[in-house]
Amino acid sequence: MISQNIQEAFNKQINAELYSSYLYLSMAACFESLNLPGFANWMKVQAREENEHAMKLFEHIVQRGGEVELESIDKPKVKWESAVEAIEDALNHEKKVTGMINDLVDLAAKENDHAAGVLLQWFVSEQVEEEANADDLLQKLKMVGTSGAPLLMLDQQVGKRE
Ligand code: FEO
């Protein structure tokens, strides 16, 4: 049986992951309007991954006899002036999520909840990857700048993400 504290914290994290999904979908829409379909694809894939993160927490609560309680999802930002600005926001957002996951790890340890701890270790590793992916994209974007051909080539490259 899952404790009340872990259940509440996991329900909050489900909301945070779904907000992440919403935020990345909003960035995808913005990239579509900036005529960067490859970046839009990258963000759609990211949005799907965030849904999967939410579902991992959802299933964990259910498997341990707890109750999932969904909250409303905040409206994300809808407009970014440039691709660099959007990816910077994505990286900063992931850093924030890493902090949330670390807090959950601390809570699981405090509650002596080993099952939650094992699940959260997956999230800890995932956050390393999430930050690295966003940072990698940001560095590449800064290298190519805002100009024609190099940016279009990078857009094609990131469009291959599945
Ligand atoms: Fe679910 Fe991007 O962290």
Coordinates of N, CA, C and O and ligand atoms in Angstrom, one line a residue:
M1 N 0.9 -1.2 0.0 CA 0.0 0.0 0.0 C 0.9 1.3 0.0 O 1.9 1.3 0.7
I2 N 0.5 2.2 -0.8 CA 1.3 3.4 -0.9 C 0.9 4.4 0.2 O -0.3 4.4 0.6
S3 N 1.8 5.1 0.7 CA 1.5 6.1 1.8 C 0.8 7.3 1.2 O 0.9 7.6 0.0
Q4 N 0.1 8.0 2.1 CA -0.7 9.2 1.7 C 0.3 10.2 1.1 O 0.0 10.9 0.1
N5 N 1.4 10.4 1.8 CA 2.4 11.4 1.4 C 3.0 11.1 0.0 O 3.1 12.0 -0.9
I6 N 3.3 9.9 -0.3 CA 3.9 9.5 -1.6 C 2.8 9.6 -2.6 O 3.0 10.1 -3.7
Q7 N 1.6 9.2 -2.3 CA 0.5 9.3 -3.3 C 0.2 10.7 -3.7 O 0.1 11.0 -4.9
E8 N 0.2 11.6 -2.7 CA 0.0 13.0 -3.0 C 1.1 13.6 -3.9 O 0.9 14.3 -4.9
A9 N 2.3 13.2 -3.5 CA 3.5 13.8 -4.2 C 3.5 13.2 -5.7 O 3.9 13.9 -6.6
F10 N 3.2 11.9 -5.8 CA 3.2 11.3 -7.2 C 2.0 11.9 -8.0 O 2.2 12.2 -9.2
N11 N 0.9 12.2 -7.4 CA -0.2 12.8 -8.1 C 0.2 14.2 -8.6 O -0.1 14.6 -9.7
K12 N 1.0 14.9 -7.8 CA 1.5 16.3 -8.2 C 2.5 16.1 -9.3 O 2.5 16.9 -10.3
Q13 N 3.3 15.1 -9.3 CA 4.3 14.9 -10.3 C 3.6 14.5 -11.6 O 4.0 14.9 -12.7
I14 N 2.5 13.7 -11.5 CA 1.7 13.4 -12.8 C 1.3 14.7 -13.4 O 1.5 14.9 -14.6
N15 N 0.8 15.6 -12.6 CA 0.4 16.9 -13.2 C 1.6 17.7 -13.8 O 1.4 18.3 -14.9
A16 N 2.7 17.6 -13.1 CA 3.9 18.3 -13.7 C 4.4 17.7 -15.0 O 4.8 18.4 -15.9
E17 N 4.3 16.4 -15.1 CA 4.7 15.7 -16.3 C 3.7 16.0 -17.5 O 4.1 16.2 -18.6
L18 N 2.4 16.1 -17.1 CA 1.4 16.4 -18.1 C 1.6 17.9 -18.6 O 1.4 18.2 -19.7
Y19 N 1.9 18.7 -17.6 CA 2.2 20.1 -18.0 C 3.4 20.2 -18.9 O 3.4 20.9 -19.9
S20 N 4.4 19.4 -18.6 CA 5.6 19.3 -19.5 C 5.2 19.0 -20.9 O 5.6 19.5 -21.9
S21 N 4.3 18.0 -21.0 CA 3.8 17.5 -22.3 C 3.1 18.7 -23.0 O 3.3 18.9 -24.2
Y22 N 2.3 19.4 -22.3 CA 1.5 20.5 -22.8 C 2.5 21.6 -23.3 O 2.3 22.2 -24.4
L23 N 3.5 21.9 -22.5 CA 4.5 22.9 -22.8 C 5.2 22.6 -24.1 O 5.3 23.4 -25.0
Y24 N 5.6 21.3 -24.2 CA 6.3 20.9 -25.4 C 5.4 20.9 -26.7 O 5.9 21.2 -27.8
L25 N 4.2 20.6 -26.5 CA 3.2 20.6 -27.6 C 3.0 22.1 -28.0 O 2.9 22.3 -29.2
S26 N 3.0 23.0 -27.1 CA 2.9 24.4 -27.4 C 4.1 24.9 -28.1 O 4.0 25.6 -29.1
M27 N 5.3 24.4 -27.7 CA 6.5 24.7 -28.5 C 6.5 24.1 -29.9 O 6.9 24.8 -30.8
A28 N 5.9 22.9 -30.0 CA 5.8 22.3 -31.3 C 4.9 23.2 -32.2 O 5.3 23.4 -33.4
A29 N 3.8 23.7 -31.7 CA 2.9 24.6 -32.5 C 3.7 25.8 -32.9 O 3.6 26.3 -34.0
C30 N 4.5 26.4 -32.0 CA 5.3 27.6 -32.3 C 6.3 27.3 -33.4 O 6.5 28.1 -34.3
F31 N 7.0 26.2 -33.3 CA 7.9 25.8 -34.3 C 7.2 25.6 -35.7 O 7.8 26.0 -36.7
E32 N 6.0 25.1 -35.7 CA 5.3 25.0 -36.9 C 5.1 26.4 -37.5 O 5.3 26.6 -38.7
S33 N 4.8 27.4 -36.7 CA 4.5 28.7 -37.2 C 5.8 29.4 -37.6 O 5.8 30.4 -38.3
L34 N 7.0 28.9 -37.0 CA 8.3 29.5 -37.4 C 8.8 28.8 -38.7 O 10.0 29.0 -39.1
N35 N 8.0 27.9 -39.3 CA 8.4 27.1 -40.4 C 9.6 26.2 -40.2 O 10.5 26.1 -41.0
L36 N 9.6 25.6 -39.0 CA 10.7 24.7 -38.6 C 10.0 23.3 -38.2 O 9.9 23.0 -37.1
P37 N 9.6 22.6 -39.3 CA 8.8 21.3 -39.0 C 9.7 20.3 -38.3 O 9.1 19.4 -37.5
G38 N 11.0 20.3 -38.5 CA 11.8 19.3 -37.8 C 11.8 19.5 -36.3 O 11.7 18.6 -35.5
F39 N 12.0 20.8 -35.9 CA 12.0 21.1 -34.5 C 10.6 20.8 -33.9 O 10.4 20.4 -32.8
A40 N 9.5 21.1 -34.7 CA 8.2 20.8 -34.3 C 8.1 19.3 -34.0 O 7.5 18.9 -33.0
N41 N 8.6 18.5 -34.9 CA 8.6 17.0 -34.7 C 9.3 16.6 -33.4 O 8.8 15.8 -32.6
W42 N 10.5 17.2 -33.2 CA 11.3 16.9 -32.0 C 10.4 17.2 -30.7 O 10.4 16.4 -29.8
M43 N 9.7 18.3 -30.7 CA 8.9 18.7 -29.6 C 7.7 17.8 -29.4 O 7.2 17.5 -28.3
K44 N 7.1 17.3 -30.6 CA 6.0 16.4 -30.5 C 6.4 15.1 -29.8 O 5.7 14.5 -29.0
V45 N 7.6 14.6 -30.2 CA 8.1 13.4 -29.6 C 8.4 13.6 -28.1 O 8.0 12.7 -27.3
Q46 N 8.9 14.8 -27.8 CA 9.2 15.1 -26.4 C 7.8 15.1 -25.6 O 7.8 14.6 -24.5
A47 N 6.8 15.7 -26.2 CA 5.5 15.8 -25.5 C 5.0 14.3 -25.3 O 4.4 14.1 -24.2
R48 N 5.2 13.4 -26.2 CA 4.7 12.0 -26.0 C 5.5 11.4 -24.9 O 4.9 10.6 -24.1
E49 N 6.8 11.7 -24.8 CA 7.6 11.1 -23.8 C 7.1 11.5 -22.4 O 7.1 10.8 -21.4
E50 N 6.7 12.8 -22.3 CA 6.3 13.3 -21.0 C 5.0 12.6 -20.6 O 4.8 12.4 -19.4
N51 N 4.1 12.3 -21.6 CA 2.9 11.6 -21.3 C 3.3 10.2 -20.7 O 2.6 9.7 -19.8
E52 N 4.3 9.6 -21.3 CA 4.7 8.3 -20.8 C 5.3 8.4 -19.3 O 5.0 7.5 -18.5
H53 N 6.0 9.5 -19.1 CA 6.4 9.7 -17.7 C 5.3 9.8 -16.7 O 5.3 9.2 -15.7
A54 N 4.2 10.5 -17.1 CA 3.1 10.6 -16.3 C 2.4 9.3 -16.0 O 2.0 8.9 -14.9
M55 N 2.4 8.5 -17.1 CA 1.7 7.1 -17.0 C 2.5 6.2 -16.1 O 2.0 5.3 -15.5
K56 N 3.8 6.3 -16.1 CA 4.6 5.5 -15.2 C 4.2 5.7 -13.7 O 4.1 4.8 -12.9
L57 N 4.0 7.0 -13.4 CA 3.6 7.3 -12.0 C 2.2 6.9 -11.8 O 1.8 6.4 -10.7
F58 N 1.3 7.1 -12.8 CA -0.1 6.7 -12.7 C -0.2 5.2 -12.4 O -0.8 4.7 -11.4
E59 N 0.6 4.4 -13.2 CA 0.5 2.9 -13.0 C 1.1 2.5 -11.6 O 0.6 1.6 -11.0
H60 N 2.1 3.2 -11.2 CA 2.7 2.9 -9.9 C 1.7 3.1 -8.8 O 1.5 2.2 -7.9
I61 N 1.0 4.2 -8.8 CA -0.1 4.5 -7.8 C -1.1 3.4 -7.8 O -1.5 2.8 -6.8
V62 N -1.6 3.1 -9.0 CA -2.7 2.1 -9.2 C -2.2 0.7 -8.7 O -2.9 0.0 -7.9
Q63 N -1.0 0.3 -9.1 CA -0.5 -1.1 -8.7 C -0.4 -1.2 -7.2 O -0.5 -2.3 -6.6
R64 N -0.2 -0.1 -6.5 CA 0.0 -0.2 -5.0 C -1.3 0.2 -4.3 O -1.2 0.5 -3.1
G65 N -2.4 0.1 -5.0 CA -3.7 0.3 -4.3 C -4.0 1.7 -4.0 O -4.9 2.0 -3.1
G66 N -3.3 2.7 -4.6 CA -3.6 4.1 -4.3 C -4.6 4.7 -5.2 O -5.2 4.0 -6.0
E67 N -4.8 6.0 -5.1 CA -5.8 6.6 -5.9 C -5.2 7.7 -6.7 O -4.5 8.6 -6.2
V68 N -5.4 7.7 -8.0 CA -4.9 8.7 -8.9 C -5.9 9.9 -8.9 O -7.1 9.6 -9.0
E69 N -5.4 11.1 -8.7 CA -6.3 12.2 -8.7 C -5.7 13.3 -9.6 O -4.7 13.9 -9.3
L70 N -6.4 13.5 -10.7 CA -5.8 14.4 -11.7 C -6.3 15.9 -11.4 O -7.4 16.1 -11.0
E71 N -5.4 16.8 -11.6 CA -5.7 18.2 -11.4 C -5.7 18.9 -12.7 O -5.2 18.3 -13.7
S72 N -6.2 20.1 -12.8 CA -6.2 20.9 -14.0 C -4.7 21.2 -14.4 O -3.9 21.4 -13.5
I73 N -4.5 21.3 -15.7 CA -3.1 21.6 -16.2 C -3.1 23.1 -16.6 O -3.9 23.6 -17.3
D74 N -2.0 23.8 -16.1 CA -1.9 25.2 -16.4 C -1.7 25.4 -17.9 O -1.1 24.6 -18.6
K75 N -2.1 26.6 -18.3 CA -1.9 27.0 -19.7 C -0.4 27.3 -19.9 O 0.2 28.1 -19.1
P76 N 0.2 26.7 -20.9 CA 1.6 27.0 -21.1 C 1.8 28.2 -21.9 O 0.9 28.8 -22.5
K77 N 3.0 28.8 -21.9 CA 3.4 29.9 -22.8 C 3.1 29.4 -24.2 O 3.2 28.3 -24.6
V78 N 2.7 30.4 -25.1 CA 2.3 30.0 -26.4 C 3.2 30.6 -27.5 O 3.2 30.1 -28.7
K79 N 4.0 31.5 -27.2 CA 4.8 32.2 -28.2 C 6.3 32.4 -27.8 O 6.5 32.9 -26.7
W80 N 7.2 32.0 -28.6 CA 8.6 32.3 -28.4 C 9.1 33.0 -29.6 O 8.7 32.7 -30.7
E81 N 10.0 34.0 -29.4 CA 10.5 34.8 -30.5 C 11.4 34.1 -31.4 O 11.6 34.5 -32.6
S82 N 12.1 33.1 -30.9 CA 13.1 32.4 -31.7 C 13.2 31.0 -31.3 O 12.8 30.6 -30.1
A83 N 13.9 30.2 -32.1 CA 14.1 28.8 -31.7 C 15.0 28.7 -30.5 O 14.8 27.9 -29.6
V84 N 16.0 29.5 -30.5 CA 17.0 29.5 -29.3 C 16.2 29.8 -28.0 O 16.4 29.1 -27.0
E85 N 15.3 30.8 -28.1 CA 14.6 31.1 -26.9 C 13.7 30.0 -26.4 O 13.7 29.7 -25.2
A86 N 13.1 29.2 -27.3 CA 12.3 28.1 -26.9 C 13.1 27.0 -26.4 O 12.7 26.4 -25.3
I87 N 14.2 26.7 -27.0 CA 15.0 25.6 -26.5 C 15.7 25.9 -25.1 O 15.8 25.1 -24.3
E88 N 16.0 27.2 -25.0 CA 16.5 27.6 -23.7 C 15.5 27.4 -22.6 O 15.8 26.9 -21.5
D89 N 14.2 27.7 -22.9 CA 13.1 27.5 -22.0 C 13.0 26.0 -21.7 O 12.7 25.6 -20.5
A90 N 13.1 25.2 -22.7 CA 13.0 23.8 -22.5 C 14.1 23.2 -21.6 O 13.8 22.4 -20.7
L91 N 15.3 23.7 -21.8 CA 16.4 23.3 -20.9 C 16.1 23.7 -19.5 O 16.3 22.9 -18.5
N92 N 15.7 25.0 -19.3 CA 15.5 25.4 -17.9 C 14.3 24.7 -17.3 O 14.4 24.4 -16.1
H93 N 13.3 24.3 -18.1 CA 12.2 23.6 -17.6 C 12.7 22.2 -17.1 O 12.3 21.7 -16.0
E94 N 13.5 21.5 -17.9 CA 14.0 20.2 -17.5 C 14.9 20.3 -16.2 O 14.8 19.4 -15.4
K95 N 15.6 21.4 -16.0 CA 16.4 21.6 -14.8 C 15.4 21.7 -13.6 O 15.7 21.1 -12.5
K96 N 14.3 22.3 -13.8 CA 13.3 22.5 -12.8 C 12.7 21.1 -12.4 O 12.5 20.7 -11.2
V97 N 12.4 20.3 -13.5 CA 11.9 19.0 -13.3 C 12.9 18.1 -12.5 O 12.5 17.3 -11.6
T98 N 14.1 18.2 -12.9 CA 15.2 17.4 -12.1 C 15.1 17.7 -10.6 O 15.2 16.8 -9.8
G99 N 14.9 19.0 -10.3 CA 14.8 19.4 -8.9 C 13.6 18.7 -8.2 O 13.7 18.2 -7.1
M100 N 12.5 18.6 -9.0 CA 11.3 18.0 -8.5 C 11.5 16.5 -8.2 O 11.1 15.9 -7.2
I101 N 12.2 15.9 -9.2 CA 12.5 14.4 -9.0 C 13.4 14.2 -7.8 O 13.2 13.3 -7.0
N102 N 14.4 15.1 -7.7 CA 15.3 14.9 -6.5 C 14.6 15.1 -5.2 O 14.8 14.3 -4.2
D103 N 13.6 16.0 -5.2 CA 12.8 16.1 -3.9 C 12.0 14.9 -3.7 O 11.8 14.5 -2.5
L104 N 11.5 14.3 -4.7 CA 10.7 13.0 -4.6 C 11.6 11.9 -4.0 O 11.2 11.1 -3.2
V105 N 12.8 11.8 -4.5 CA 13.8 10.8 -4.1 C 14.0 11.0 -2.5 O 14.0 10.0 -1.8
D106 N 14.2 12.3 -2.1 CA 14.4 12.6 -0.7 C 13.1 12.1 0.1 O 13.3 11.6 1.2
L107 N 11.9 12.4 -0.4 CA 10.7 12.1 0.3 C 10.6 10.5 0.4 O 10.2 10.0 1.5
A108 N 10.9 9.8 -0.7 CA 10.8 8.3 -0.7 C 11.7 7.8 0.4 O 11.4 6.8 1.1
A109 N 12.9 8.4 0.5 CA 13.9 7.9 1.5 C 13.4 8.2 2.9 O 13.5 7.3 3.8
K110 N 12.8 9.4 3.1 CA 12.3 9.7 4.4 C 11.2 8.8 4.8 O 11.1 8.4 6.0
E111 N 10.4 8.4 3.8 CA 9.2 7.5 4.1 C 9.6 6.1 4.1 O 8.7 5.2 4.3
N112 N 10.9 5.8 3.8 CA 11.3 4.4 3.7 C 10.6 3.6 2.7 O 10.3 2.4 2.8
D113 N 10.2 4.3 1.6 CA 9.4 3.7 0.5 C 10.4 3.2 -0.6 O 10.7 3.9 -1.5
H114 N 10.8 1.9 -0.5 CA 11.8 1.4 -1.4 C 11.3 1.3 -2.8 O 12.0 1.4 -3.8
A115 N 10.0 0.9 -2.9 CA 9.4 0.7 -4.2 C 9.3 2.0 -5.0 O 9.7 2.1 -6.2
A116 N 8.9 3.0 -4.3 CA 8.9 4.4 -4.9 C 10.4 4.8 -5.3 O 10.6 5.3 -6.4
G117 N 11.3 4.4 -4.4 CA 12.7 4.8 -4.6 C 13.2 4.1 -5.9 O 13.9 4.8 -6.7
V118 N 12.9 2.9 -6.2 CA 13.3 2.2 -7.4 C 12.8 2.9 -8.6 O 13.5 3.1 -9.6
L119 N 11.5 3.2 -8.6 CA 10.9 3.8 -9.7 C 11.6 5.2 -10.0 O 11.9 5.6 -11.1
L120 N 11.8 5.9 -8.9 CA 12.4 7.2 -9.0 C 13.8 7.2 -9.5 O 14.3 8.2 -10.2
Q121 N 14.5 6.1 -9.3 CA 15.9 6.0 -9.9 C 15.8 6.1 -11.4 O 16.7 6.6 -12.0
W122 N 14.8 5.5 -12.0 CA 14.6 5.5 -13.4 C 14.5 7.0 -13.8 O 15.1 7.5 -14.8
F123 N 13.7 7.7 -13.1 CA 13.5 9.2 -13.4 C 14.8 10.0 -13.2 O 15.0 10.9 -14.0
V124 N 15.6 9.6 -12.3 CA 16.8 10.3 -12.1 C 17.7 10.2 -13.3 O 18.2 11.2 -13.8
S125 N 17.8 9.0 -13.8 CA 18.6 8.7 -15.0 C 18.0 9.4 -16.2 O 18.7 10.0 -17.1
E126 N 16.7 9.3 -16.3 CA 16.0 10.0 -17.4 C 16.2 11.5 -17.5 O 16.4 12.1 -18.5
Q127 N 16.3 12.1 -16.3 CA 16.5 13.5 -16.2 C 17.9 13.9 -16.7 O 18.1 15.0 -17.3
V128 N 18.9 13.0 -16.5 CA 20.2 13.3 -17.0 C 20.1 13.4 -18.5 O 20.7 14.3 -19.2
E129 N 19.4 12.4 -19.1 CA 19.2 12.4 -20.6 C 18.4 13.6 -21.1 O 18.8 14.2 -22.1
E130 N 17.4 13.9 -20.4 CA 16.5 15.0 -20.8 C 17.3 16.3 -20.9 O 17.1 17.1 -21.8
E131 N 18.1 16.6 -19.8 CA 18.8 17.8 -19.8 C 19.9 17.8 -20.9 O 20.1 18.8 -21.6
A132 N 20.6 16.6 -21.1 CA 21.6 16.5 -22.1 C 21.0 16.7 -23.5 O 21.6 17.4 -24.3
N133 N 19.9 16.2 -23.8 CA 19.3 16.3 -25.1 C 18.9 17.8 -25.4 O 19.2 18.2 -26.5
A134 N 18.3 18.4 -24.4 CA 18.0 19.9 -24.6 C 19.2 20.7 -24.8 O 19.3 21.6 -25.6
D135 N 20.2 20.4 -24.0 CA 21.5 21.2 -24.0 C 22.2 21.0 -25.4 O 22.7 21.9 -26.0
D136 N 22.2 19.7 -25.8 CA 22.8 19.4 -27.1 C 22.2 20.2 -28.2 O 22.8 20.8 -29.1
L137 N 20.9 20.2 -28.2 CA 20.1 20.9 -29.2 C 20.4 22.4 -29.2 O 20.6 23.1 -30.2
L138 N 20.4 22.9 -28.0 CA 20.7 24.4 -27.8 C 22.1 24.8 -28.3 O 22.2 25.8 -29.0
Q139 N 23.1 23.9 -28.0 CA 24.4 24.2 -28.5 C 24.5 24.2 -30.0 O 25.1 25.1 -30.6
K140 N 23.9 23.2 -30.6 CA 23.9 23.1 -32.1 C 23.2 24.3 -32.7 O 23.7 24.9 -33.7
L141 N 22.1 24.7 -32.1 CA 21.3 25.8 -32.6 C 22.1 27.1 -32.5 O 22.1 28.0 -33.4
K142 N 22.8 27.3 -31.4 CA 23.7 28.5 -31.2 C 24.8 28.5 -32.2 O 25.2 29.6 -32.7
M143 N 25.3 27.3 -32.6 CA 26.3 27.3 -33.6 C 25.8 27.7 -35.0 O 26.5 28.4 -35.7
V144 N 24.6 27.2 -35.4 CA 24.2 27.5 -36.7 C 23.5 28.9 -36.8 O 23.4 29.5 -37.9
G145 N 23.1 29.5 -35.7 CA 22.5 30.8 -35.7 C 21.1 30.8 -36.3 O 20.4 29.8 -36.3
T146 N 20.7 31.9 -36.8 CA 19.3 32.1 -37.3 C 19.3 32.0 -38.8 O 18.2 32.3 -39.4
S147 N 20.4 31.8 -39.4 CA 20.4 31.9 -40.9 C 20.0 30.7 -41.7 O 20.2 29.5 -41.2
G148 N 19.6 30.9 -42.9 CA 19.0 30.0 -43.9 C 19.5 28.5 -43.9 O 19.0 27.7 -43.1
A149 N 20.5 28.2 -44.7 CA 20.8 26.8 -45.0 C 21.2 26.0 -43.8 O 20.7 24.9 -43.6
P150 N 22.1 26.5 -43.0 CA 22.5 25.7 -41.8 C 21.4 25.3 -40.9 O 21.2 24.2 -40.4
L151 N 20.5 26.4 -40.7 CA 19.3 26.1 -39.8 C 18.4 25.1 -40.4 O 17.8 24.2 -39.7
L152 N 18.2 25.2 -41.8 CA 17.3 24.2 -42.4 C 17.9 22.8 -42.3 O 17.2 21.8 -42.2
M153 N 19.2 22.7 -42.4 CA 19.9 21.4 -42.3 C 19.7 20.8 -40.9 O 19.4 19.6 -40.7
L154 N 19.8 21.7 -39.9 CA 19.6 21.2 -38.5 C 18.2 20.8 -38.3 O 17.9 19.8 -37.7
D155 N 17.3 21.6 -38.9 CA 15.9 21.3 -38.8 C 15.6 19.9 -39.4 O 14.8 19.1 -38.8
Q156 N 16.2 19.6 -40.5 CA 16.0 18.3 -41.1 C 16.5 17.2 -40.2 O 15.9 16.1 -40.1
Q157 N 17.7 17.4 -39.6 CA 18.3 16.5 -38.7 C 17.4 16.2 -37.5 O 17.2 15.0 -37.2
V158 N 17.0 17.2 -36.8 CA 16.2 17.0 -35.6 C 14.8 16.4 -36.0 O 14.1 15.8 -35.2
G159 N 14.4 16.6 -37.2 CA 13.1 16.0 -37.7 C 13.1 14.5 -37.8 O 12.0 13.9 -37.9
K160 N 14.3 13.9 -37.7 CA 14.4 12.5 -37.7 C 14.1 11.8 -36.4 O 14.0 10.6 -36.3
R161 N 14.0 12.6 -35.3 CA 13.8 12.0 -34.0 C 12.4 11.2 -34.0 O 11.4 11.7 -34.5
E162 N 12.5 10.0 -33.5 CA 11.2 9.2 -33.5 C 10.8 8.9 -32.0 O 11.6 8.8 -31.1
Ligands
FEO1 FE1 9.4 14.1 -17.6 FE2 11.2 16.0 -19.4 O1 10.8 15.2 -17.7

